[in-house]
Amino acid sequence: MKKIFLYFFLLIFFYSCKKDVPSTPSVRIPLPAGTTMRDISIPQKNHWLVCGKHQDKGIVLVSKDAGATWSTTYFLNEINTIQMQDSLIGVAGDADILLFTTKDGGLNWEQFYPDVFPLSVNRILRSSCYANATTGFVCGGKNFENGVLYRTDDGGENWNFTEYNHELRSIAFADELNGVMVGYGVVYRTSDSGLNWN
């Protein structure tokens, strides 16, 4: 009888400790069929940008009302990375070394045309970030090598590139001076806003 009482007491004790898990409200975003999303940037609470691939085209979706409505822009190639510096200025990189910039929060995009493109090999751009209001980066590569890093010092008006022997996969900054860039078999570090990488 004591065992039954003990089991009963433990059952009541554990049941009374059970917490109700609050449900998180969610809304399904109606994506076009055959869409794969690759990256997201949220420059403000209700301002969201999502990029990826729709069938054989690139796609950027922009919402300025926390996902209630969306604007869509299509590109020739898959868009792998997107990053907003603020609510207006941003950059996107595609699967064929091309950069696109926006000055209106992602509703319209212009291709950046450098004086010279890196080599003749197309490079998949994979990651982007801003170290501060004017300094931004986009990195990528292909076939475990042919790495490339784009850098801007003027908020995206102009971009210069540096080539690397290793394919680059991701870049991030802890503050405006200190950043890390990683890729196939390599980790690079900068302490001068990306002017030099070791």
XYZ file of N, CA, C and O in Angstrom:
792
model
N 0.819 -1.190 0.000
C 0.000 0.000 0.000
C 0.866 1.258 0.000
O 0.522 2.238 -0.652
N 1.991 1.205 0.707
C 2.881 2.352 0.752
C 3.446 2.646 -0.639
O 3.601 3.807 -1.028
N 3.752 1.590 -1.418
C 4.292 1.786 -2.762
C 3.266 2.455 -3.660
O 3.581 3.349 -4.436
N 2.037 2.031 -3.577
C 0.978 2.623 -4.398
C 0.819 4.098 -4.043
O 0.698 4.957 -4.913
N 0.826 4.400 -2.752
C 0.705 5.777 -2.310
C 1.881 6.614 -2.827
O 1.715 7.742 -3.286
N 3.104 6.051 -2.770
C 4.301 6.750 -3.238
C 4.213 7.020 -4.742
O 4.492 8.129 -5.197
N 3.814 6.011 -5.540
C 3.655 6.199 -6.990
C 2.603 7.256 -7.294
O 2.771 8.091 -8.171
N 1.516 7.210 -6.553
C 0.433 8.175 -6.746
C 0.924 9.596 -6.439
O 0.665 10.537 -7.179
N 1.667 9.740 -5.352
C 2.212 11.033 -4.955
C 3.186 11.557 -6.017
O 3.132 12.731 -6.393
N 4.094 10.676 -6.520
C 5.053 11.089 -7.551
C 4.353 11.492 -8.842
O 4.729 12.473 -9.491
N 3.315 10.757 -9.195
C 2.555 11.086 -10.397
C 1.913 12.475 -10.282
O 1.986 13.293 -11.200
N 1.299 12.756 -9.157
C 0.689 14.069 -8.932
C 1.754 15.163 -8.920
O 1.577 16.232 -9.511
N 2.899 14.872 -8.294
C 3.975 15.860 -8.210
C 4.487 16.236 -9.608
O 4.594 17.405 -9.952
N 4.809 15.215 -10.430
C 5.342 15.488 -11.773
C 4.301 16.117 -12.676
O 4.599 16.996 -13.477
N 3.068 15.715 -12.544
C 2.012 16.291 -13.370
C 1.798 17.768 -13.029
O 1.588 18.593 -13.895
N 1.915 18.097 -11.743
C 1.713 19.488 -11.325
C 2.872 20.378 -11.764
O 2.725 21.586 -11.865
N 4.048 19.788 -12.050
C 5.202 20.568 -12.501
C 5.190 20.808 -14.008
O 5.993 21.563 -14.522
N 4.304 20.139 -14.698
C 4.249 20.275 -16.146
C 3.851 21.699 -16.529
O 2.896 22.241 -16.011
N 4.622 22.278 -17.431
C 4.346 23.634 -17.908
C 3.715 23.545 -19.292
O 4.125 22.744 -20.119
N 2.752 24.393 -19.532
C 2.178 24.472 -20.859
C 3.139 25.238 -21.759
O 3.605 26.320 -21.404
N 3.430 24.646 -22.912
C 4.312 25.295 -23.872
C 3.459 26.224 -24.724
O 2.509 25.781 -25.363
N 3.796 27.506 -24.708
C 2.987 28.431 -25.514
C 3.198 28.143 -27.000
O 4.303 27.849 -27.442
N 2.132 28.216 -27.751
C 2.260 27.986 -29.183
C 2.761 29.259 -29.849
O 2.392 30.366 -29.468
N 3.637 29.084 -30.814
C 4.182 30.209 -31.546
C 3.349 30.404 -32.803
O 3.235 29.490 -33.612
N 2.769 31.576 -32.962
C 1.968 31.791 -34.162
C 2.862 31.769 -35.402
O 3.985 32.273 -35.385
N 2.391 31.152 -36.448
C 3.155 31.103 -37.689
C 2.219 31.306 -38.867
O 1.026 31.017 -38.786
N 2.809 31.819 -39.930
C 2.054 32.057 -41.154
C 2.829 31.441 -42.303
O 4.039 31.652 -42.419
N 2.160 30.677 -43.116
C 2.802 30.071 -44.267
C 2.995 31.128 -45.350
O 2.064 31.843 -45.708
N 4.221 31.234 -45.857
C 4.519 32.184 -46.927
C 4.302 31.473 -48.251
O 4.921 30.437 -48.514
N 3.415 31.991 -49.084
C 3.124 31.312 -50.350
C 4.251 31.520 -51.371
O 4.305 32.529 -52.070
N 5.180 30.559 -51.435
C 6.278 30.643 -52.396
C 5.854 30.031 -53.721
O 5.050 29.104 -53.748
N 6.409 30.526 -54.826
C 6.140 29.872 -56.104
C 6.644 28.427 -56.068
O 7.646 28.121 -55.420
N 5.944 27.524 -56.759
C 6.352 26.114 -56.793
C 7.762 26.002 -57.358
O 8.141 26.715 -58.273
N 8.568 25.093 -56.784
C 9.930 24.888 -57.259
C 10.922 25.907 -56.740
O 11.961 26.133 -57.342
N 10.615 26.542 -55.606
C 11.492 27.571 -55.043
C 12.335 27.004 -53.907
O 11.833 26.293 -53.056
N 13.630 27.327 -53.917
C 14.546 26.970 -52.836
C 15.157 28.252 -52.312
O 15.750 29.017 -53.075
N 15.030 28.511 -51.016
C 15.565 29.743 -50.435
C 16.961 29.489 -49.866
O 17.225 28.426 -49.317
N 17.853 30.490 -49.991
C 19.256 30.335 -49.610
C 19.704 31.230 -48.464
O 20.590 30.876 -47.710
N 19.149 32.438 -48.363
C 19.652 33.373 -47.356
C 18.550 34.361 -46.998
O 17.570 34.511 -47.741
N 18.734 35.033 -45.857
C 17.748 36.007 -45.388
C 18.470 37.171 -44.729
O 19.536 37.005 -44.131
N 17.897 38.363 -44.858
C 18.410 39.544 -44.171
C 17.213 40.305 -43.610
O 16.194 40.449 -44.279
N 17.350 40.765 -42.373
C 16.267 41.498 -41.711
C 16.827 42.830 -41.219
O 17.348 42.922 -40.106
N 16.734 43.876 -42.046
C 17.305 45.169 -41.631
C 16.483 45.893 -40.575
O 17.008 46.718 -39.842
N 15.180 45.617 -40.505
C 14.301 46.195 -39.491
C 13.292 45.144 -39.074
O 13.111 44.132 -39.764
N 12.613 45.385 -37.980
C 11.709 44.395 -37.404
C 10.730 43.802 -38.415
O 10.544 42.599 -38.480
N 10.096 44.611 -39.219
C 9.088 44.125 -40.161
C 9.570 44.060 -41.605
O 8.794 43.765 -42.500
N 10.839 44.358 -41.834
C 11.411 44.410 -43.183
C 12.281 43.178 -43.400
O 13.358 43.069 -42.837
N 11.803 42.246 -44.220
C 12.492 40.975 -44.453
C 12.847 40.835 -45.922
O 12.051 41.176 -46.796
N 14.040 40.274 -46.202
C 14.452 39.939 -47.556
C 14.912 38.490 -47.572
O 15.687 38.077 -46.703
N 14.443 37.735 -48.543
C 14.792 36.330 -48.679
C 15.230 36.109 -50.123
O 14.617 36.642 -51.050
N 16.309 35.319 -50.316
C 16.787 35.081 -51.674
C 16.964 33.599 -51.931
O 17.042 32.798 -51.006
N 17.038 33.238 -53.211
C 17.241 31.847 -53.570
C 17.071 31.596 -55.046
O 17.493 32.386 -55.893
N 16.397 30.475 -55.329
C 16.252 30.005 -56.704
C 14.810 29.609 -56.946
O 14.196 28.924 -56.126
N 14.273 30.037 -58.082
C 12.951 29.610 -58.513
C 13.108 28.963 -59.886
O 13.425 29.648 -60.864
N 12.935 27.632 -59.923
C 13.181 26.841 -61.138
C 14.590 27.128 -61.623
O 15.539 26.813 -60.944
N 14.787 27.769 -62.779
C 16.149 28.027 -63.258
C 16.535 29.504 -63.144
O 17.499 29.947 -63.752
N 15.807 30.276 -62.356
C 16.074 31.704 -62.174
C 16.402 32.015 -60.719
O 16.040 31.273 -59.807
N 17.053 33.141 -60.496
C 17.243 33.636 -59.142
C 16.015 34.416 -58.701
O 15.254 34.918 -59.528
N 15.839 34.515 -57.383
C 14.658 35.211 -56.858
C 15.015 35.940 -55.570
O 15.810 35.445 -54.764
N 14.457 37.140 -55.403
C 14.524 37.869 -54.135
C 13.098 38.265 -53.772
O 12.379 38.849 -54.584
N 12.695 37.904 -52.555
C 11.385 38.278 -52.029
C 11.589 39.323 -50.941
O 12.461 39.179 -50.093
N 10.770 40.376 -50.970
C 10.879 41.462 -49.992
C 9.520 41.692 -49.350
O 8.510 41.798 -50.034
N 9.524 41.737 -48.014
C 8.317 42.095 -47.275
C 8.645 43.255 -46.353
O 9.664 43.230 -45.657
N 7.788 44.248 -46.347
C 7.971 45.382 -45.439
C 6.884 45.408 -44.368
O 6.759 46.377 -43.638
N 6.105 44.316 -44.285
C 5.044 44.220 -43.275
C 5.080 42.864 -42.571
O 4.056 42.244 -42.343
N 6.313 42.411 -42.259
C 6.528 41.168 -41.497
C 5.909 39.947 -42.165
O 5.417 39.050 -41.506
N 5.966 39.910 -43.483
C 5.543 38.713 -44.196
C 4.106 38.683 -44.654
O 3.675 37.706 -45.257
N 3.344 39.728 -44.396
C 1.943 39.739 -44.833
C 1.845 39.825 -46.351
O 1.035 39.139 -46.974
N 2.677 40.665 -46.963
C 2.707 40.772 -48.419
C 4.170 40.759 -48.875
O 5.072 41.132 -48.111
N 4.389 40.338 -50.117
C 5.739 40.186 -50.655
C 5.843 40.772 -52.056
O 4.924 40.644 -52.854
N 6.995 41.403 -52.362
C 7.348 41.792 -53.732
C 8.400 40.809 -54.212
O 9.237 40.366 -53.430
N 8.398 40.518 -55.496
C 9.309 39.519 -56.061
C 10.124 40.119 -57.188
O 9.584 40.819 -58.041
N 11.434 39.846 -57.170
C 12.319 40.219 -58.263
C 13.016 38.955 -58.743
O 13.513 38.176 -57.926
N 13.050 38.752 -60.060
C 13.717 37.588 -60.646
C 15.049 37.997 -61.256
O 15.208 39.114 -61.754
N 16.010 37.062 -61.236
C 17.357 37.281 -61.755
C 17.712 36.138 -62.706
O 17.103 35.072 -62.655
N 18.735 36.341 -63.513
C 19.153 35.323 -64.470
C 19.687 34.075 -63.766
O 19.408 32.949 -64.173
N 20.477 34.278 -62.695
C 21.093 33.167 -61.966
C 20.593 33.123 -60.522
O 20.136 34.138 -59.983
N 20.757 31.981 -59.899
C 20.381 31.797 -58.493
C 21.062 32.829 -57.609
O 22.248 33.103 -57.753
N 20.314 33.428 -56.686
C 20.863 34.381 -55.718
C 21.132 33.619 -54.423
O 20.220 33.110 -53.790
N 22.412 33.532 -54.047
C 22.815 32.723 -52.899
C 22.957 33.503 -51.601
O 22.869 32.915 -50.527
N 23.236 34.784 -51.706
C 23.489 35.557 -50.494
C 22.883 36.947 -50.633
O 22.858 37.518 -51.726
N 22.376 37.448 -49.521
C 21.781 38.780 -49.502
C 22.064 39.409 -48.143
O 22.033 38.733 -47.120
N 22.404 40.705 -48.154
C 22.691 41.386 -46.894
C 22.334 42.856 -47.034
O 22.745 43.520 -47.984
N 21.565 43.349 -46.082
C 21.223 44.765 -46.054
C 22.117 45.475 -45.045
O 22.295 44.991 -43.923
N 22.655 46.628 -45.449
C 23.466 47.444 -44.540
C 22.554 48.270 -43.637
O 22.843 48.498 -42.485
N 21.426 48.703 -44.196
C 20.398 49.404 -43.433
C 19.068 49.154 -44.131
O 18.959 48.220 -44.921
N 18.076 49.959 -43.890
C 16.758 49.695 -44.468
C 16.691 49.972 -45.973
O 15.742 49.559 -46.634
N 17.705 50.653 -46.525
C 17.698 50.977 -47.954
C 18.814 50.309 -48.749
O 18.584 49.787 -49.838
N 20.040 50.320 -48.216
C 21.231 49.881 -48.954
C 21.513 48.407 -48.690
O 21.531 47.962 -47.550
N 21.757 47.650 -49.790
C 22.073 46.237 -49.626
C 22.755 45.660 -50.843
O 22.901 46.317 -51.878
N 23.194 44.405 -50.706
C 23.909 43.710 -51.774
C 23.415 42.275 -51.852
O 23.014 41.689 -50.846
N 23.450 41.721 -53.056
C 23.131 40.309 -53.273
C 24.165 39.736 -54.232
O 24.661 40.436 -55.118
N 24.499 38.458 -54.048
C 25.467 37.790 -54.910
C 24.863 36.552 -55.528
O 24.127 35.816 -54.867
N 25.206 36.300 -56.795
C 24.585 35.167 -57.486
C 25.547 33.999 -57.668
O 26.660 34.006 -57.144
N 25.132 33.009 -58.433
C 25.912 31.791 -58.633
C 26.885 31.925 -59.794
O 27.447 30.935 -60.234
N 27.106 33.137 -60.291
C 27.988 33.328 -61.439
C 28.805 34.613 -61.294
O 28.917 35.389 -62.229
N 29.326 34.892 -60.107
C 30.241 35.982 -59.773
C 29.622 37.377 -59.820
O 30.281 38.375 -59.576
N 28.331 37.501 -60.092
C 27.726 38.809 -60.270
C 27.191 39.370 -58.952
O 26.582 38.659 -58.163
N 27.403 40.682 -58.764
C 26.892 41.420 -57.613
C 25.735 42.303 -58.054
O 25.760 42.885 -59.142
N 24.740 42.424 -57.172
C 23.618 43.323 -57.407
C 23.446 44.195 -56.170
O 23.586 43.715 -55.045
N 23.152 45.469 -56.377
C 22.984 46.384 -55.255
C 21.592 47.007 -55.298
O 20.986 47.142 -56.357
N 21.102 47.351 -54.111
C 19.812 48.019 -54.000
C 19.973 49.274 -53.162
O 20.800 49.319 -52.248
N 19.170 50.288 -53.491
C 19.170 51.537 -52.723
C 17.775 51.868 -52.216
O 17.553 52.943 -51.677
N 16.827 50.929 -52.409
C 15.446 51.191 -51.983
C 14.863 50.037 -51.164
O 13.690 49.749 -51.229
N 15.731 49.379 -50.397
C 15.256 48.329 -49.508
C 15.005 46.995 -50.170
O 14.368 46.125 -49.594
N 15.497 46.810 -51.407
C 15.377 45.525 -52.079
C 14.276 45.440 -53.104
O 14.067 44.379 -53.696
N 13.582 46.528 -53.338
C 12.514 46.498 -54.340
C 13.077 46.527 -55.757
O 12.520 45.911 -56.670
N 14.193 47.234 -55.957
C 14.859 47.307 -57.262
C 16.342 47.012 -57.080
O 16.945 47.431 -56.085
N 16.939 46.329 -58.063
C 18.334 45.907 -57.996
C 19.065 46.311 -59.275
O 18.505 46.230 -60.363
N 20.320 46.738 -59.118
C 21.174 47.060 -60.253
C 22.412 46.182 -60.204
O 23.016 46.007 -59.142
N 22.805 45.659 -61.367
C 24.023 44.851 -61.415
C 25.238 45.754 -61.319
O 25.279 46.830 -61.925
N 26.235 45.329 -60.530
C 27.493 46.055 -60.447
C 28.421 45.528 -61.535
O 28.622 44.325 -61.667
N 28.979 46.432 -62.333
C 29.893 46.071 -63.412
C 31.303 46.536 -63.057
O 31.606 47.721 -63.148
N 32.183 45.604 -62.649
C 33.562 46.010 -62.340
C 34.334 46.283 -63.626
O 33.929 45.874 -64.711
N 35.452 46.988 -63.505
C 36.307 47.230 -64.665
C 36.853 45.919 -65.212
O 36.985 45.738 -66.413
N 37.182 45.003 -64.306
C 37.706 43.687 -64.676
C 37.030 42.661 -63.781
O 36.896 42.872 -62.578
N 36.602 41.535 -64.368
C 36.048 40.445 -63.563
C 37.171 39.521 -63.118
O 38.183 39.388 -63.809
N 37.018 38.850 -61.983
C 38.025 37.876 -61.545
C 38.175 36.746 -62.549
O 37.222 36.055 -62.865
N 39.353 36.574 -63.092
C 39.679 35.508 -64.042
C 38.574 35.319 -65.072
O 37.794 36.211 -65.349
N 38.515 34.131 -65.661
C 37.442 33.830 -66.611
C 36.518 32.760 -66.050
O 35.584 32.338 -66.703
N 36.806 32.316 -64.816
C 36.033 31.238 -64.211
C 34.862 31.828 -63.432
O 35.036 32.745 -62.642
N 33.659 31.319 -63.686
C 32.529 31.793 -62.881
C 32.706 31.322 -61.445
O 33.220 30.244 -61.195
N 32.316 32.144 -60.495
C 32.455 31.828 -59.078
C 31.091 31.929 -58.422
O 30.334 32.849 -58.707
N 30.809 31.019 -57.548
C 29.544 31.048 -56.807
C 29.739 31.941 -55.588
O 30.559 31.640 -54.722
N 29.004 33.033 -55.526
C 29.075 33.910 -54.352
C 28.183 33.320 -53.269
O 27.031 32.972 -53.519
N 28.727 33.185 -52.042
C 28.058 32.393 -51.015
C 27.695 33.146 -49.745
O 26.814 32.734 -49.020
N 28.399 34.218 -49.418
C 28.169 34.860 -48.129
C 28.463 36.348 -48.241
O 29.321 36.763 -49.020
N 27.748 37.149 -47.447
C 27.948 38.597 -47.470
C 27.731 39.163 -46.079
O 27.014 38.581 -45.261
N 28.363 40.306 -45.809
C 28.155 40.991 -44.529
C 28.672 42.415 -44.643
O 29.397 42.754 -45.575
N 28.286 43.227 -43.692
C 28.809 44.587 -43.556
C 29.535 44.680 -42.220
O 29.036 44.204 -41.195
N 30.728 45.310 -42.252
C 31.468 45.553 -41.021
C 31.011 46.852 -40.366
O 31.066 46.998 -39.150
N 30.569 47.795 -41.187
C 30.041 49.065 -40.693
C 29.174 49.669 -41.789
O 28.857 49.001 -42.780
N 28.829 50.928 -41.669
C 27.885 51.552 -42.601
C 28.424 51.679 -44.019
O 27.652 51.786 -44.970
N 29.737 51.650 -44.193
C 30.298 51.830 -45.535
C 31.101 50.634 -46.037
O 31.329 50.507 -47.230
N 31.548 49.763 -45.146
C 32.430 48.656 -45.522
C 31.658 47.345 -45.564
O 31.133 46.901 -44.547
N 31.600 46.735 -46.756
C 30.873 45.488 -46.927
C 31.681 44.470 -47.698
O 32.670 44.814 -48.373
N 31.258 43.209 -47.627
C 31.998 42.100 -48.224
C 31.046 41.079 -48.832
O 29.954 40.851 -48.312
N 31.496 40.438 -49.908
C 30.820 39.288 -50.491
C 31.914 38.308 -50.895
O 32.873 38.688 -51.570
N 31.786 37.035 -50.477
C 32.829 36.059 -50.801
C 32.238 34.829 -51.476
O 31.037 34.564 -51.396
N 33.121 34.081 -52.143
C 32.692 32.863 -52.821
C 33.862 32.132 -53.438
O 35.017 32.327 -53.068
N 33.565 31.293 -54.399
C 34.586 30.501 -55.078
C 33.948 29.332 -55.785
O 32.723 29.217 -55.853
N 34.797 28.438 -56.304
C 34.268 27.286 -57.027
C 35.298 26.176 -57.038
O 36.495 26.435 -57.112
N 34.793 24.931 -56.997
C 35.636 23.733 -57.118
C 36.742 23.685 -56.072
O 37.862 23.285 -56.356
N 36.437 24.117 -54.853
C 37.356 24.088 -53.712
C 38.528 25.062 -53.856
O 39.409 25.108 -53.025
N 38.551 25.850 -54.910
C 39.614 26.836 -55.103
C 38.983 28.063 -55.752
O 37.809 28.332 -55.584
N 39.758 28.833 -56.486
C 39.224 30.010 -57.186
C 38.418 30.911 -56.260
O 37.336 31.368 -56.618
N 38.922 31.165 -55.062
C 38.216 32.016 -54.110
C 38.240 33.479 -54.523
O 39.183 33.945 -55.174
N 37.190 34.187 -54.142
C 37.123 35.614 -54.442
C 36.449 36.337 -53.279
O 35.534 35.799 -52.654
N 36.946 37.528 -52.980
C 36.359 38.379 -51.954
C 36.151 39.767 -52.546
O 37.109 40.430 -52.956
N 34.892 40.194 -52.623
C 34.568 41.555 -53.003
C 34.537 42.409 -51.737
O 34.081 41.958 -50.692
N 34.990 43.668 -51.862
C 34.991 44.589 -50.720
C 34.577 45.968 -51.203
O 35.021 46.426 -52.261
N 33.725 46.647 -50.437
C 33.362 48.030 -50.726
C 33.711 48.903 -49.533
O 33.607 48.464 -48.383
N 34.145 50.133 -49.820
C 34.437 51.112 -48.774
C 33.480 52.294 -48.832
O 33.595 53.222 -48.047
N 32.560 52.264 -49.794
C 31.669 53.409 -49.970
C 30.196 52.992 -49.970
O 29.387 53.556 -50.696
N 29.872 51.998 -49.177
C 28.484 51.583 -49.033
C 27.914 50.834 -50.213
O 26.708 50.682 -50.326
N 28.773 50.359 -51.130
C 28.305 49.553 -52.245
C 28.308 50.243 -53.584
O 27.916 49.658 -54.590
N 28.768 51.501 -53.639
C 28.868 52.181 -54.939
C 29.919 51.510 -55.813
O 29.725 51.335 -57.008
N 31.040 51.150 -55.209
C 32.141 50.490 -55.925
C 32.608 49.280 -55.120
O 32.597 49.307 -53.892
N 33.012 48.237 -55.840
C 33.492 46.999 -55.218
C 34.822 46.610 -55.868
O 34.947 46.641 -57.091
N 35.799 46.266 -55.045
C 37.071 45.736 -55.527
C 37.160 44.285 -55.098
O 36.545 43.884 -54.104
N 37.921 43.486 -55.819
C 38.014 42.072 -55.456
C 39.452 41.638 -55.246
O 40.384 42.220 -55.795
N 39.608 40.605 -54.427
C 40.874 39.927 -54.204
C 40.629 38.449 -54.452
O 39.596 37.915 -54.039
N 41.571 37.794 -55.112
C 41.426 36.369 -55.399
C 42.242 35.541 -54.413
O 43.279 35.979 -53.928
N 41.748 34.342 -54.132
C 42.378 33.425 -53.176
C 42.480 32.038 -53.791
O 41.724 31.704 -54.713
N 43.386 31.235 -53.260
C 43.561 29.864 -53.758
C 42.500 28.911 -53.229
O 42.348 27.816 -53.743
N 41.788 29.323 -52.173
C 40.786 28.465 -51.544
C 39.386 29.018 -51.804
O 39.174 30.232 -51.751
N 38.455 28.127 -52.061
C 37.055 28.534 -52.174
C 36.588 29.095 -50.838
O 36.816 28.500 -49.793
N 35.944 30.244 -50.854
C 35.480 30.897 -49.633
C 33.980 30.662 -49.467
O 33.218 30.783 -50.421
N 33.567 30.337 -48.227
C 32.184 29.938 -47.988
C 31.398 30.886 -47.097
O 30.193 30.984 -47.219
N 32.061 31.581 -46.162
C 31.310 32.423 -45.227
C 32.211 33.506 -44.649
O 33.420 33.312 -44.511
N 31.579 34.646 -44.297
C 32.318 35.768 -43.724
C 31.436 36.453 -42.683
O 30.219 36.554 -42.865
N 32.064 36.896 -41.584
C 31.329 37.591 -40.525
C 32.281 38.503 -39.770
O 33.486 38.243 -39.700
N 31.717 39.580 -39.196
C 32.507 40.533 -38.417
C 31.931 40.648 -37.016
O 30.718 40.738 -36.842
N 32.834 40.652 -36.015
C 32.424 40.858 -34.628
C 32.216 42.340 -34.351
O 31.366 42.723 -33.553
N 33.010 43.173 -34.990
C 32.879 44.627 -34.923
C 33.453 45.171 -36.219
O 33.770 44.409 -37.125
N 33.611 46.475 -36.327
C 34.010 47.011 -37.626
C 35.456 46.723 -37.999
O 35.832 46.855 -39.162
N 36.281 46.254 -37.065
C 37.676 45.922 -37.366
C 37.926 44.423 -37.486
O 38.700 43.994 -38.336
N 37.310 43.635 -36.627
C 37.657 42.227 -36.489
C 36.655 41.309 -37.183
O 35.469 41.319 -36.857
N 37.185 40.523 -38.139
C 36.337 39.615 -38.887
C 37.008 38.285 -39.156
O 38.227 38.146 -39.019
N 36.200 37.325 -39.554
C 36.678 35.984 -39.889
C 36.039 35.566 -41.208
O 34.854 35.826 -41.440
N 36.840 34.906 -42.048
C 36.355 34.386 -43.315
C 36.819 32.937 -43.421
O 37.984 32.634 -43.154
N 35.906 32.040 -43.779
C 36.249 30.616 -43.834
C 35.928 30.055 -45.207
O 35.107 30.596 -45.948
N 36.597 28.941 -45.519
C 36.367 28.290 -46.796
C 36.929 26.893 -46.789
O 37.158 26.298 -45.734
N 37.186 26.377 -47.974
C 37.671 25.013 -48.098
C 39.101 24.916 -47.577
O 40.036 25.422 -48.188
N 39.258 24.324 -46.388
C 40.570 24.110 -45.797
C 41.263 25.356 -45.289
O 42.488 25.355 -45.141
N 40.523 26.423 -44.991
C 41.189 27.653 -44.587
C 40.294 28.488 -43.678
O 39.072 28.465 -43.785
N 40.943 29.202 -42.746
C 40.291 30.214 -41.925
C 41.163 31.464 -41.995
O 42.355 31.407 -41.711
N 40.586 32.581 -42.404
C 41.297 33.853 -42.462
C 40.752 34.772 -41.374
O 39.572 34.726 -41.056
N 41.640 35.648 -40.865
C 41.250 36.606 -39.835
C 41.751 37.986 -40.221
O 42.842 38.132 -40.773
N 40.938 39.005 -39.934
C 41.363 40.380 -40.156
C 41.148 41.193 -38.890
O 40.237 40.923 -38.126
N 42.018 42.172 -38.670
C 41.844 43.087 -37.542
C 41.885 44.536 -38.024
O 42.031 45.459 -37.230
N 41.776 44.730 -39.349
C 41.817 46.085 -39.911
C 40.694 46.307 -40.925
O 40.899 46.899 -41.970
N 39.512 45.814 -40.607
C 38.333 46.018 -41.462
C 38.452 45.359 -42.818
O 37.889 45.833 -43.792
N 39.209 44.275 -42.899
C 39.291 43.516 -44.139
C 40.304 44.020 -45.135
O 40.340 43.543 -46.264
N 41.155 44.965 -44.735
C 42.223 45.396 -45.645
C 43.249 44.298 -45.819
O 43.794 44.099 -46.903
N 43.548 43.577 -44.732
C 44.498 42.472 -44.775
C 43.899 41.253 -44.085
O 43.223 41.389 -43.054
N 44.152 40.088 -44.641
C 43.648 38.821 -44.081
C 44.827 37.878 -43.862
O 45.700 37.742 -44.726
N 44.870 37.250 -42.701
C 45.941 36.290 -42.375
C 45.333 34.941 -42.069
O 44.276 34.868 -41.473
